[in-house]
Coordinates of C-alpha atoms and ligand atoms in Angstrom, one line a residue:
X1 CA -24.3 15.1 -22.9
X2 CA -28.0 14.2 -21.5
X3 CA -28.8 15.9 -18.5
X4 CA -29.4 13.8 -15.2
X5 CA -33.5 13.4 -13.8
X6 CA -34.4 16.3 -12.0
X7 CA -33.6 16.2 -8.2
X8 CA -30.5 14.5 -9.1
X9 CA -28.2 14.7 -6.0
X10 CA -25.0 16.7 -6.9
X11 CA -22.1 17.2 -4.5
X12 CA -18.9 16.6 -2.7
X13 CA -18.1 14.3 -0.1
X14 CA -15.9 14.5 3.3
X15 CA -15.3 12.3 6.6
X16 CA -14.7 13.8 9.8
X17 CA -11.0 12.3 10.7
X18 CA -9.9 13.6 7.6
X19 CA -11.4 17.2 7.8
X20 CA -12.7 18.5 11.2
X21 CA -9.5 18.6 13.1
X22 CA -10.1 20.0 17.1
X23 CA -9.7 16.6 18.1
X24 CA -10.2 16.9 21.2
X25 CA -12.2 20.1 21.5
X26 CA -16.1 20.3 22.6
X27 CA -15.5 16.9 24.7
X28 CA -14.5 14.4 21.8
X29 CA -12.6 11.4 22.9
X30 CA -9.7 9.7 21.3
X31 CA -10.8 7.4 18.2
X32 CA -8.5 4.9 16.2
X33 CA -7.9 7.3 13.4
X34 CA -6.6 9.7 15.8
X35 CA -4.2 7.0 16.7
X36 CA -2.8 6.4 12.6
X37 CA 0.4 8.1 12.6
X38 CA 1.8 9.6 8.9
X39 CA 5.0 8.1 7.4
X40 CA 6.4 4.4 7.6
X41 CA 4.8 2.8 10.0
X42 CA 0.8 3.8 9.0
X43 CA 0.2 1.0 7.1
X44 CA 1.5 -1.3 9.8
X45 CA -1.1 0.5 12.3
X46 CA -4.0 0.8 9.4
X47 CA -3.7 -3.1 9.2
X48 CA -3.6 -4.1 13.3
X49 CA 0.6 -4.9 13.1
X50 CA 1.6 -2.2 15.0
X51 CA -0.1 -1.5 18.1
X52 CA -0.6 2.0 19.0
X53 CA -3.5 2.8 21.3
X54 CA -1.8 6.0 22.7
X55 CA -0.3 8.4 20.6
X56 CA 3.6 8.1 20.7
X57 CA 6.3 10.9 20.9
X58 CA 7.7 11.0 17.6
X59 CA 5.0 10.6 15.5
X60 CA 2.0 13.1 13.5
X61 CA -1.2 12.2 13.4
X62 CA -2.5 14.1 10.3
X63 CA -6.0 13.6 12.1
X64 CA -5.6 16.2 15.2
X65 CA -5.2 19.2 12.9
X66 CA -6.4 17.9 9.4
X67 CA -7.9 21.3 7.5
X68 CA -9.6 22.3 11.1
X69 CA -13.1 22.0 9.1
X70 CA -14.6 22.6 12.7
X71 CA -13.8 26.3 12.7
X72 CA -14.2 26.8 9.1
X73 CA -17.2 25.0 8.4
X74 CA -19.2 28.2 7.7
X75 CA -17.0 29.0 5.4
X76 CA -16.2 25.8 3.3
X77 CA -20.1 25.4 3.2
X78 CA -20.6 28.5 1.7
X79 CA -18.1 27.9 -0.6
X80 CA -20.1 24.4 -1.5
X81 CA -23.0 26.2 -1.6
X82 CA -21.7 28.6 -4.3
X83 CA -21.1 25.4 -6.6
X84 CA -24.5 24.7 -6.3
X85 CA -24.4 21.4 -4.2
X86 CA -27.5 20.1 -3.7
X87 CA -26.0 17.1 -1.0
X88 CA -23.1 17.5 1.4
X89 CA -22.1 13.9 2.5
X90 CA -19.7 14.2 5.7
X91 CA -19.3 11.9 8.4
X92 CA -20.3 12.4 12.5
X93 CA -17.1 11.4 14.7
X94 CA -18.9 8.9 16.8
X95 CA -16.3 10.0 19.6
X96 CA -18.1 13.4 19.5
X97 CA -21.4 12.1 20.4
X98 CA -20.3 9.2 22.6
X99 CA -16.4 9.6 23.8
X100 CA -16.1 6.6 25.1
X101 CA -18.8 4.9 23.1
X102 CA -20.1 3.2 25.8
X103 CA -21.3 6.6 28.3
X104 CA -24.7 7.2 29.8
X105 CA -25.5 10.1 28.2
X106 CA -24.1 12.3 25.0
X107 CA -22.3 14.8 24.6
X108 CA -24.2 17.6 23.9
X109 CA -21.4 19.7 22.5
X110 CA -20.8 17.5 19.8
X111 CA -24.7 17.2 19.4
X112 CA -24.4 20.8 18.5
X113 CA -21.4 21.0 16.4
X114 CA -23.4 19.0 13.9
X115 CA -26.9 20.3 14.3
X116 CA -24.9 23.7 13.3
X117 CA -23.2 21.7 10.4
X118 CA -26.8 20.4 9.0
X119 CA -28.5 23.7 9.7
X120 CA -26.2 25.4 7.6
X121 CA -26.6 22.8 5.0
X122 CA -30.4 23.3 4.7
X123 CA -30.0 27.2 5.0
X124 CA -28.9 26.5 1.5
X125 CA -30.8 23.8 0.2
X126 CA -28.4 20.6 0.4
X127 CA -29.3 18.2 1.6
X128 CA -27.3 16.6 4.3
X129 CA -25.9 12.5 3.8
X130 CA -24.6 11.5 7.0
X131 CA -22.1 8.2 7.1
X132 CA -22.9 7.4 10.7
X133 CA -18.7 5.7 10.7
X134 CA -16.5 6.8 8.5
X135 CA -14.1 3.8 10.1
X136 CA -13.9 5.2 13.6
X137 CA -14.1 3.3 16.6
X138 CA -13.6 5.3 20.2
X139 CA -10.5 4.7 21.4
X140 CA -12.1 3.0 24.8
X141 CA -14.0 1.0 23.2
X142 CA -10.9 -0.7 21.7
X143 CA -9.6 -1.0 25.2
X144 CA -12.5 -2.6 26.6
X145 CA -14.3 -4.6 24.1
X146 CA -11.2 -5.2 21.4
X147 CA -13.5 -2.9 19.3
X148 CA -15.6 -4.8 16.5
X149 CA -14.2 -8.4 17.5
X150 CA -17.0 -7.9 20.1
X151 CA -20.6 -8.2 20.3
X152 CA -20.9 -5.6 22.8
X153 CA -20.1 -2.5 20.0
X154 CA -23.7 -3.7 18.8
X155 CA -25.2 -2.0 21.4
X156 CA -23.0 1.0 21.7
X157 CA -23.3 1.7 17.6
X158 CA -27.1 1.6 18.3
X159 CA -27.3 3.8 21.5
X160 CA -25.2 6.7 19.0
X161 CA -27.5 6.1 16.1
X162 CA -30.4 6.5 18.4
X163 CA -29.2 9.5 19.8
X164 CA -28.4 11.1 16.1
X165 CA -31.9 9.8 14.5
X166 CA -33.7 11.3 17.3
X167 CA -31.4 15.0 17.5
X168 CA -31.6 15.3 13.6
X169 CA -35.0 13.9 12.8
X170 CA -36.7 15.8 9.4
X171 CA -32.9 17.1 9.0
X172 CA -31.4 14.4 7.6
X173 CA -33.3 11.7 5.3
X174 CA -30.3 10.2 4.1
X175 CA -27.8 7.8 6.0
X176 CA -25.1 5.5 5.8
X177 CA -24.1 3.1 7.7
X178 CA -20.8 2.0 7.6
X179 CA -18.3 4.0 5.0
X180 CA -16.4 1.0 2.6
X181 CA -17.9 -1.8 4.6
X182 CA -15.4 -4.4 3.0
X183 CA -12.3 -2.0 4.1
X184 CA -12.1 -4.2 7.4
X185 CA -10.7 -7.2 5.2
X186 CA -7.8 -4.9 4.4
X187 CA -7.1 -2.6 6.9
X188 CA -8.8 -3.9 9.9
X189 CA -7.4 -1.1 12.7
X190 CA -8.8 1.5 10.3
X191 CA -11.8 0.4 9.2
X192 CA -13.0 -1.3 12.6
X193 CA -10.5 -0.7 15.6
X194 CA -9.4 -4.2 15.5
X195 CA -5.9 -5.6 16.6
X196 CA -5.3 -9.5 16.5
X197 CA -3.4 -11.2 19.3
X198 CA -0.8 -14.0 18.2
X199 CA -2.1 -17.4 17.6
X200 CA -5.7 -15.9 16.6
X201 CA -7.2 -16.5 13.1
X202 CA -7.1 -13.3 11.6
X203 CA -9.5 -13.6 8.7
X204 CA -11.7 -15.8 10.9
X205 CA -12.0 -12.6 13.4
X206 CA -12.3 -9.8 10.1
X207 CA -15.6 -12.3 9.4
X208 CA -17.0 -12.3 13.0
X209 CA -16.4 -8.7 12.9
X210 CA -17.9 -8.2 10.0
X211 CA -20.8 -10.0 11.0
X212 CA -21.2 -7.7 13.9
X213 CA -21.1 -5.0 11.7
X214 CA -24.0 -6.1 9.0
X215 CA -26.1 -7.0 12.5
X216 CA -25.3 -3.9 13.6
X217 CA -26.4 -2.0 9.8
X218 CA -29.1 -3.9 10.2
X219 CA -30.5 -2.7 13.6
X220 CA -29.5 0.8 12.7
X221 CA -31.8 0.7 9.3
X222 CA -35.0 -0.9 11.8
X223 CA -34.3 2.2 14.2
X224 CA -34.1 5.0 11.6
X225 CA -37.6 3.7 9.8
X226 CA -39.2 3.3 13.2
X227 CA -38.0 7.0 13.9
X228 CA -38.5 8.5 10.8
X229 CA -40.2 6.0 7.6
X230 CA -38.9 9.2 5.8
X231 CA -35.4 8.2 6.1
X232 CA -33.2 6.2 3.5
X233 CA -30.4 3.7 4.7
X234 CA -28.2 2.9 2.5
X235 CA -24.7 0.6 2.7
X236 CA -21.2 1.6 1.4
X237 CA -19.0 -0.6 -0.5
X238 CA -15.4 0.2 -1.8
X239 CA -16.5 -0.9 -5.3
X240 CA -14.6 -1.2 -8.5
X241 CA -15.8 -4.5 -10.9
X242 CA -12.8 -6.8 -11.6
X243 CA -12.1 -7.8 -14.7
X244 CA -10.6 -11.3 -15.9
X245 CA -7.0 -10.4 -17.1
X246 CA -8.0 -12.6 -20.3
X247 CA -10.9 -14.8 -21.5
X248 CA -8.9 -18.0 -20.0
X249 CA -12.1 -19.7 -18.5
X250 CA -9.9 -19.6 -14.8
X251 CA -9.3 -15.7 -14.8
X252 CA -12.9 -15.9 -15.8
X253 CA -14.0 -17.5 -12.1
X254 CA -11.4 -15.9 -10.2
X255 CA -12.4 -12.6 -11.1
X256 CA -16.1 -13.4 -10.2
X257 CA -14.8 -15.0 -6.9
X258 CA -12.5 -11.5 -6.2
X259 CA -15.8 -10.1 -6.8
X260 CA -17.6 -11.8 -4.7
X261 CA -15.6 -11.2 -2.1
X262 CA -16.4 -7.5 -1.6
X263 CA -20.2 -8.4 -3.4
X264 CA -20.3 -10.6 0.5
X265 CA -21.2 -7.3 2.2
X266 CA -23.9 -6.1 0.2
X267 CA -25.3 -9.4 -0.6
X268 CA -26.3 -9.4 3.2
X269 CA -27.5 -5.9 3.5
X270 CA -29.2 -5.7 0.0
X271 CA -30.6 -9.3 0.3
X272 CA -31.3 -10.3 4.0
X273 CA -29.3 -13.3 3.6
X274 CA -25.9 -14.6 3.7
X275 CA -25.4 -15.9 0.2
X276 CA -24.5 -19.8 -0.6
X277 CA -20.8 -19.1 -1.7
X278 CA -20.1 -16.8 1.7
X279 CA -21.8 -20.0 3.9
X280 CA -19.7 -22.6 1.9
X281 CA -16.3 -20.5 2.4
X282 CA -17.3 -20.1 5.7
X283 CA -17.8 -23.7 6.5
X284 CA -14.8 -24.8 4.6
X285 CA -12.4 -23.0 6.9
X286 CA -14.3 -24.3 9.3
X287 CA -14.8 -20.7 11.0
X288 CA -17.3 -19.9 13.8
X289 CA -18.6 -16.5 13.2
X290 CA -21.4 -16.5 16.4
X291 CA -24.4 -16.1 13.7
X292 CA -27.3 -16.7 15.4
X293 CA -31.1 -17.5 14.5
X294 CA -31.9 -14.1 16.0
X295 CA -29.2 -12.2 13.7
X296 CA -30.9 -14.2 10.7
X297 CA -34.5 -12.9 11.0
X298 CA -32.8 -9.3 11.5
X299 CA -30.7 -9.2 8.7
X300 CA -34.0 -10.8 6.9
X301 CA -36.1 -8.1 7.7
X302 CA -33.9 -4.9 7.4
X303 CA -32.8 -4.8 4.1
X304 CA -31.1 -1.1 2.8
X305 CA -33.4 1.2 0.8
X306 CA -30.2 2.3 -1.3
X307 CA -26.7 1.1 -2.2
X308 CA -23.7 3.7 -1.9
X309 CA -20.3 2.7 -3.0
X310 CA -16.7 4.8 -3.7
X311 CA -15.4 4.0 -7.3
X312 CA -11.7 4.9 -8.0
X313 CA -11.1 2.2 -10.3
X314 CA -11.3 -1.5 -12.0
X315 CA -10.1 -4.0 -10.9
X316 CA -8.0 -6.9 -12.4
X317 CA -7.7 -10.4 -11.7
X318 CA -6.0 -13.8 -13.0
X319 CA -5.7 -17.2 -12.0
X320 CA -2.0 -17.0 -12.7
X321 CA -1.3 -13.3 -10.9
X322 CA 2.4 -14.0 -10.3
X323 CA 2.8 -13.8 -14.2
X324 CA 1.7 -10.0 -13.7
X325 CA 2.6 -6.4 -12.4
X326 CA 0.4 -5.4 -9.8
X327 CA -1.1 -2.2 -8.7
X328 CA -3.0 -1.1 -5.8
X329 CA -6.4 1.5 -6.0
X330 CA -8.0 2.4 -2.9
X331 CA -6.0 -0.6 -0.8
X332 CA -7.1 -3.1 -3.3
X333 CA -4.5 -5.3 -4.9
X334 CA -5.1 -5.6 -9.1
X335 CA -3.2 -6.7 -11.7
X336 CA -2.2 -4.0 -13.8
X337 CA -4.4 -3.4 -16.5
X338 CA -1.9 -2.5 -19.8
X339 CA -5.4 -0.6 -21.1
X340 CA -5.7 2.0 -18.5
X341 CA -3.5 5.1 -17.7
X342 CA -2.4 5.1 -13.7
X343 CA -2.4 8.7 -11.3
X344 CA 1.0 9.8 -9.1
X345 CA -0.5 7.1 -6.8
X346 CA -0.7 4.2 -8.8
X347 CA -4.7 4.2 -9.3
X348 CA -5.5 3.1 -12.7
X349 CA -8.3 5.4 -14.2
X350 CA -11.2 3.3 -15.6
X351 CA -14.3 5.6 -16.3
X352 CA -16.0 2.9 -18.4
X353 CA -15.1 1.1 -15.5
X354 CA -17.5 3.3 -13.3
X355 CA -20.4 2.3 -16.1
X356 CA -19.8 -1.1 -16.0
X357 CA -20.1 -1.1 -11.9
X358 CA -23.2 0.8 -11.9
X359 CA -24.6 -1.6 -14.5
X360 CA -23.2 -4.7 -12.3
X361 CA -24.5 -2.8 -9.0
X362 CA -28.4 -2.3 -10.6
X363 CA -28.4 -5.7 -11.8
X364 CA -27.0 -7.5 -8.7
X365 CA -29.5 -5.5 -6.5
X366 CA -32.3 -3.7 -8.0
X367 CA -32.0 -0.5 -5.9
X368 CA -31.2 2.5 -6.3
X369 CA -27.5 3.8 -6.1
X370 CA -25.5 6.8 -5.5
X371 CA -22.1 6.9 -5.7
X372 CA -20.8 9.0 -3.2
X373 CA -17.2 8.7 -3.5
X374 CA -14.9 9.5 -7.2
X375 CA -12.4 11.8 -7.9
X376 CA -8.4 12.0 -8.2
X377 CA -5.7 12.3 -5.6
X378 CA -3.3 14.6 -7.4
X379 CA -0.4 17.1 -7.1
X380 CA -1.7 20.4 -7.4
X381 CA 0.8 23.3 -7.8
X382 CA -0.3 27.0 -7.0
X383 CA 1.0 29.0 -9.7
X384 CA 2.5 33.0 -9.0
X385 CA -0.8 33.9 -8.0
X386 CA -1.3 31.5 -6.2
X387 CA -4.5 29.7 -8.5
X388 CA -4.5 26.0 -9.3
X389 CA -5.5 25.0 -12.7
X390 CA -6.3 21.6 -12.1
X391 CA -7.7 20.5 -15.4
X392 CA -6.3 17.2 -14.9
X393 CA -8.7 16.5 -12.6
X394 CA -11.4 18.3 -14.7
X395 CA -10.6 15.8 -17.4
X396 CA -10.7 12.6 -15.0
X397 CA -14.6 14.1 -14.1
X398 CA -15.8 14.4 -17.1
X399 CA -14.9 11.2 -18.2
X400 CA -16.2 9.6 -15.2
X401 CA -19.3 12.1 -15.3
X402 CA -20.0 11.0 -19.1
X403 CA -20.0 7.2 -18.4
X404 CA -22.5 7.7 -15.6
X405 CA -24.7 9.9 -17.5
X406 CA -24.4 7.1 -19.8
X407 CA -25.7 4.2 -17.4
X408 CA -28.5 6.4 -16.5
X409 CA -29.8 7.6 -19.8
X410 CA -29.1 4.6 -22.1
X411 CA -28.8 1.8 -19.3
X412 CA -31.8 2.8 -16.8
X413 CA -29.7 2.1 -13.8
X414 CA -31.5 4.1 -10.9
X415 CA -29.0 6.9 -9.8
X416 CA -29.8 9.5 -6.9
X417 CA -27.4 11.2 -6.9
X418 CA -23.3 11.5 -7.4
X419 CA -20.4 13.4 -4.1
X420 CA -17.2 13.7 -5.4
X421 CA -14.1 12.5 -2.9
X422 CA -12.5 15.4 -1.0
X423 CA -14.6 18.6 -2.6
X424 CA -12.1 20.3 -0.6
X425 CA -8.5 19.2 0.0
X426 CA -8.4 16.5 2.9
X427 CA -6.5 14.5 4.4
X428 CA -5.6 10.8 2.2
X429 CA -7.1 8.0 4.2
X430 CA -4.4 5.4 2.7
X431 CA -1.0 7.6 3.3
X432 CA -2.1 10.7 5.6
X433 CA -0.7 13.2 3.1
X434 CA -2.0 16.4 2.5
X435 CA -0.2 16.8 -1.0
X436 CA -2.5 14.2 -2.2
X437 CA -5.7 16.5 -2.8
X438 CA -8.7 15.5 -4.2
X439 CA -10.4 19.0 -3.9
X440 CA -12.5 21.4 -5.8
X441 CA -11.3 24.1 -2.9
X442 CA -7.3 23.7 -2.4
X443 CA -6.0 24.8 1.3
X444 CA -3.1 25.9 2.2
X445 CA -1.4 23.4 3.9
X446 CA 1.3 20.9 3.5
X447 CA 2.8 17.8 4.9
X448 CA 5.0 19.3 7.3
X449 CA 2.0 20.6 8.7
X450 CA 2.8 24.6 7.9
X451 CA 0.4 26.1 6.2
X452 CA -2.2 29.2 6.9
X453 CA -5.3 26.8 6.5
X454 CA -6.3 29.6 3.9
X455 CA -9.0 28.1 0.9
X456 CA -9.2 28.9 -2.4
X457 CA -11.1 27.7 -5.7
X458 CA -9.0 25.8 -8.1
X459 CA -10.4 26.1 -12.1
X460 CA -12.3 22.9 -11.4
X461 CA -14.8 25.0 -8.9
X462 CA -16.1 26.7 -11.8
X463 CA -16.0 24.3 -13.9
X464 CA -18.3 21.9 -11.2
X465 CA -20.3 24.4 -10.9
X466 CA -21.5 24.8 -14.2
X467 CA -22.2 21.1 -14.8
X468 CA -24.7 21.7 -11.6
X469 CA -26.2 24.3 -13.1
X470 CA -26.5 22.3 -16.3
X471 CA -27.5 19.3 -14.5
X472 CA -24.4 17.2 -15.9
X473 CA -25.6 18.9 -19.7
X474 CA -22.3 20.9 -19.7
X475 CA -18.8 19.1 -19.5
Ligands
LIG501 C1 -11.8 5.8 0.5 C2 -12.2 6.5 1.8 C3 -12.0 7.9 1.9 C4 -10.9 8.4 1.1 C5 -10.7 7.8 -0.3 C6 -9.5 8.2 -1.0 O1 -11.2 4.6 0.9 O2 -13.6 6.2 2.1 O3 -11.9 8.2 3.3 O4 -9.8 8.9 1.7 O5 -10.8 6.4 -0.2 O6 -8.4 7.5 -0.6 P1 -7.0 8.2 -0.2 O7 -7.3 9.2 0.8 O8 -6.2 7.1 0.3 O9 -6.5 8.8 -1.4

């Protein structure tokens, strides 16, 4: 295969509720994804049905433990390092910096758990991408605001970016804002703290939200380049093109319109503007989402210097979808597409797929991207001595590796850089397994929560390693 430009940002990606563990160690405070039990009833909480603002006798939280990356983080960078990353992307638990989200002053432990974290990036030459939320909300803020339904979290989101621009200035040139920005139309508890009262208009509050949020994104890009005009902001979208299920002119313009829909979010960070088809939806439902002339001219004149996005799969869509089987990748409900071959967990596995969004990405926008989320939730099975040879997961790379190298060297679409999901075994955001690993580095632990937390490469670390090393030449 071609090899990537040079300075092409290779890596691995993690988020803080799903990794770090010690949750409430060095002053953190209770966060939402704390609060997501494993089992039955997480989808209920994950989507604001369930209440749970305490955590309940009865239940695990997969979150309190996870793989305790906050004692072993010397060690699982090292082992990143020996890869060869070049870019560690890992989230800061906002309830580390500000427990309540709404204090006076930080917390300076947590200020120092991720200087440490970043330092030990750069004492090996990666360089550090920060997703300022990877969907958490401090639990108090939930209490006393209703989380993102409020204006109010404006000002607490940018009193914590403030603090973290300012700590980590020169460390870190590369942010995010929000992880999967369109996740709050799916799982709003999740993704954005947010529980809905009866009688309230729940997609009418997932849009004022939301609005709160790109205001918000907005803000935080202004601040960064006042602080640092070094530093790139991008956005995050849980991407994945749909495809029409035929060439029937209707599946056609409902899968531009499914489209759309998640296209909404990066339309307004990307553009400046909320586009024509998001103000006519809008207006037909006859919601009020509190946009102001104010939050206009900021959204106008903060526009993100990059675009991020996770890509798991296509997606597939039909003006008839009752006639179909339906699947669901990464919480996003597709018609089953008869082409594609589908993992243990039902994600369909679409590496042209990944081409065809980088191509639709680059043309929507004309910036630069960087997917910083790919990779396959899988079984993996120690064998006698106790070595994984994951070469399932090898094969689902490559592919996906292949069709980007592709878009870059025969499409020109502007790549920085590429993080796999879960370079070590995390965590699953969707069911709070463990047994669904994405990792390059499997860990000894298991669903029952046993487990001696002990790391070890799998036959994908090498392999990685060597396409680093070749700059994506060697598959
Ligand atoms: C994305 C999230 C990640 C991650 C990934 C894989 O939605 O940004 O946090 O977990 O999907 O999903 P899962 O963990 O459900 O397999």
């Amino acid at each position: 295969m071609g090899r990537l430009p040079e300075g092409f940002l290779w890596g691995g990606a993690t988020a803080a509720n799903q990794c770090e563990g010690a949750y409430l160690e060095g002053g953190r405070g209770l966060a939402n994804v704390d609060l997501i039990p494993a089992g039955t009833d997480r989808q209920k909480v994950m989507d604001g049905i369930k209440v749970m603002l305490e955590c309940e006798p009865g239940y695990v939280y997969p979150s309190h433990e996870a793989i305790d990356f906050y004692h072993h983080y010397k060690e699982d960078i090292a082992l990143f390092a020996e890869m060869g990353f070049k870019c560690y992307r890992f989230s800061i638990a906002w309830s580390r910096i500000y427990p309540n989200g709404f204090d006076e002053e930080p917390n300076e432990d947590g200020l120092q758990f991720y200087e440490a974290v970043i330092d030990e990036c750069r004492k090996y030459g990666m360089e550090p991408l920060v997703t300022i939320v990877h969907f958490d909300v401090p639990q108090a803020c939930i209490k006393r605001f209703g989380a993102w339904k409020s204006r109010e979290m404006i000002d607490c989101y940018l009193k914590y970016c403030r603090t973290i621009f300012n700590r980590y200035k020169r460390k870190v040139r590369y942010w995010l804002t929000f992880n999967e920005i369109n996740m709050i139309l799916k799982h709003p508890f999740l993704a954005a703290g947010i529980l809905f009262e009866s009688g309230e208009d729940q997609e009418e509050i997932k849009y004022r939200a939301s609005h709160y949020e790109l205001v918000a994104s907005a803000l935080a890009t202004k601040l960064a380049h006042e602080i640092d005009p070094e530093n790139h902001v991008g956005c995050m979208l849980a991407a994945g093109q749909y495809y029409p299920y035929s060439c029937a002119p209707g599946d056609v313009l409902t899968a531009m319109k499914k489209d759309d829909e998640n296209y909404f979010f990066i339309d307004v960070q990307a553009r400046g503007a909320y586009p024509n088809y998001a103000m006519k939806m809008l207006e037909r439902k006859g919601y009020n989402i509190g946009i102001t002339e104010e939050d206009k001219k900021i959204l106008a004149e903060n526009t993100v210097d990059f675009i991020s996005f996770s890509y798991y799969s296509s997606r597939v869509a039909s003006a008839e979808p009752e006639k179909y089987s339906v699947t669901s990748g990464n919480a996003f409900e597709s018609i089953c597409n008869p082409w594609l071959e589908t993992s243990e967990w039902g994600w369909q596995i679409d590496p042209v797929g990944l081409r065809i969004t980088l191509n639709a990405l680059y043309e929507r926008y004309q910036k630069p991207l960087f997917i910083v989320e790919n990779g396959l939730g899988a079984v993996d099975t120690p064998d006698d001595n106790g070595n994984v040879d994951d070469t399932y997961r090898i094969s689902y790379l490559r592919e996906h590796i292949k069709a980007m190298e592709l878009a870059v060297n025969e499409d020109g679409v502007e790549l920085w850089g590429y993080t796999t999901w879960g370079c070590i075994d995390l965590v699953s955001a969707g069911t709070g397994e463990m047994r669904k690993r994405y990792g390059f580095i499997y860990v000894d632990k298991t669903d029952d929560g046993s487990g001696t937390l002990k790391r070890s490469r799998k036959s994908s670390f090498n392999w990685y390693k060597q396409v680093i090393a070749s700059n994506g030449e060697v598959l």
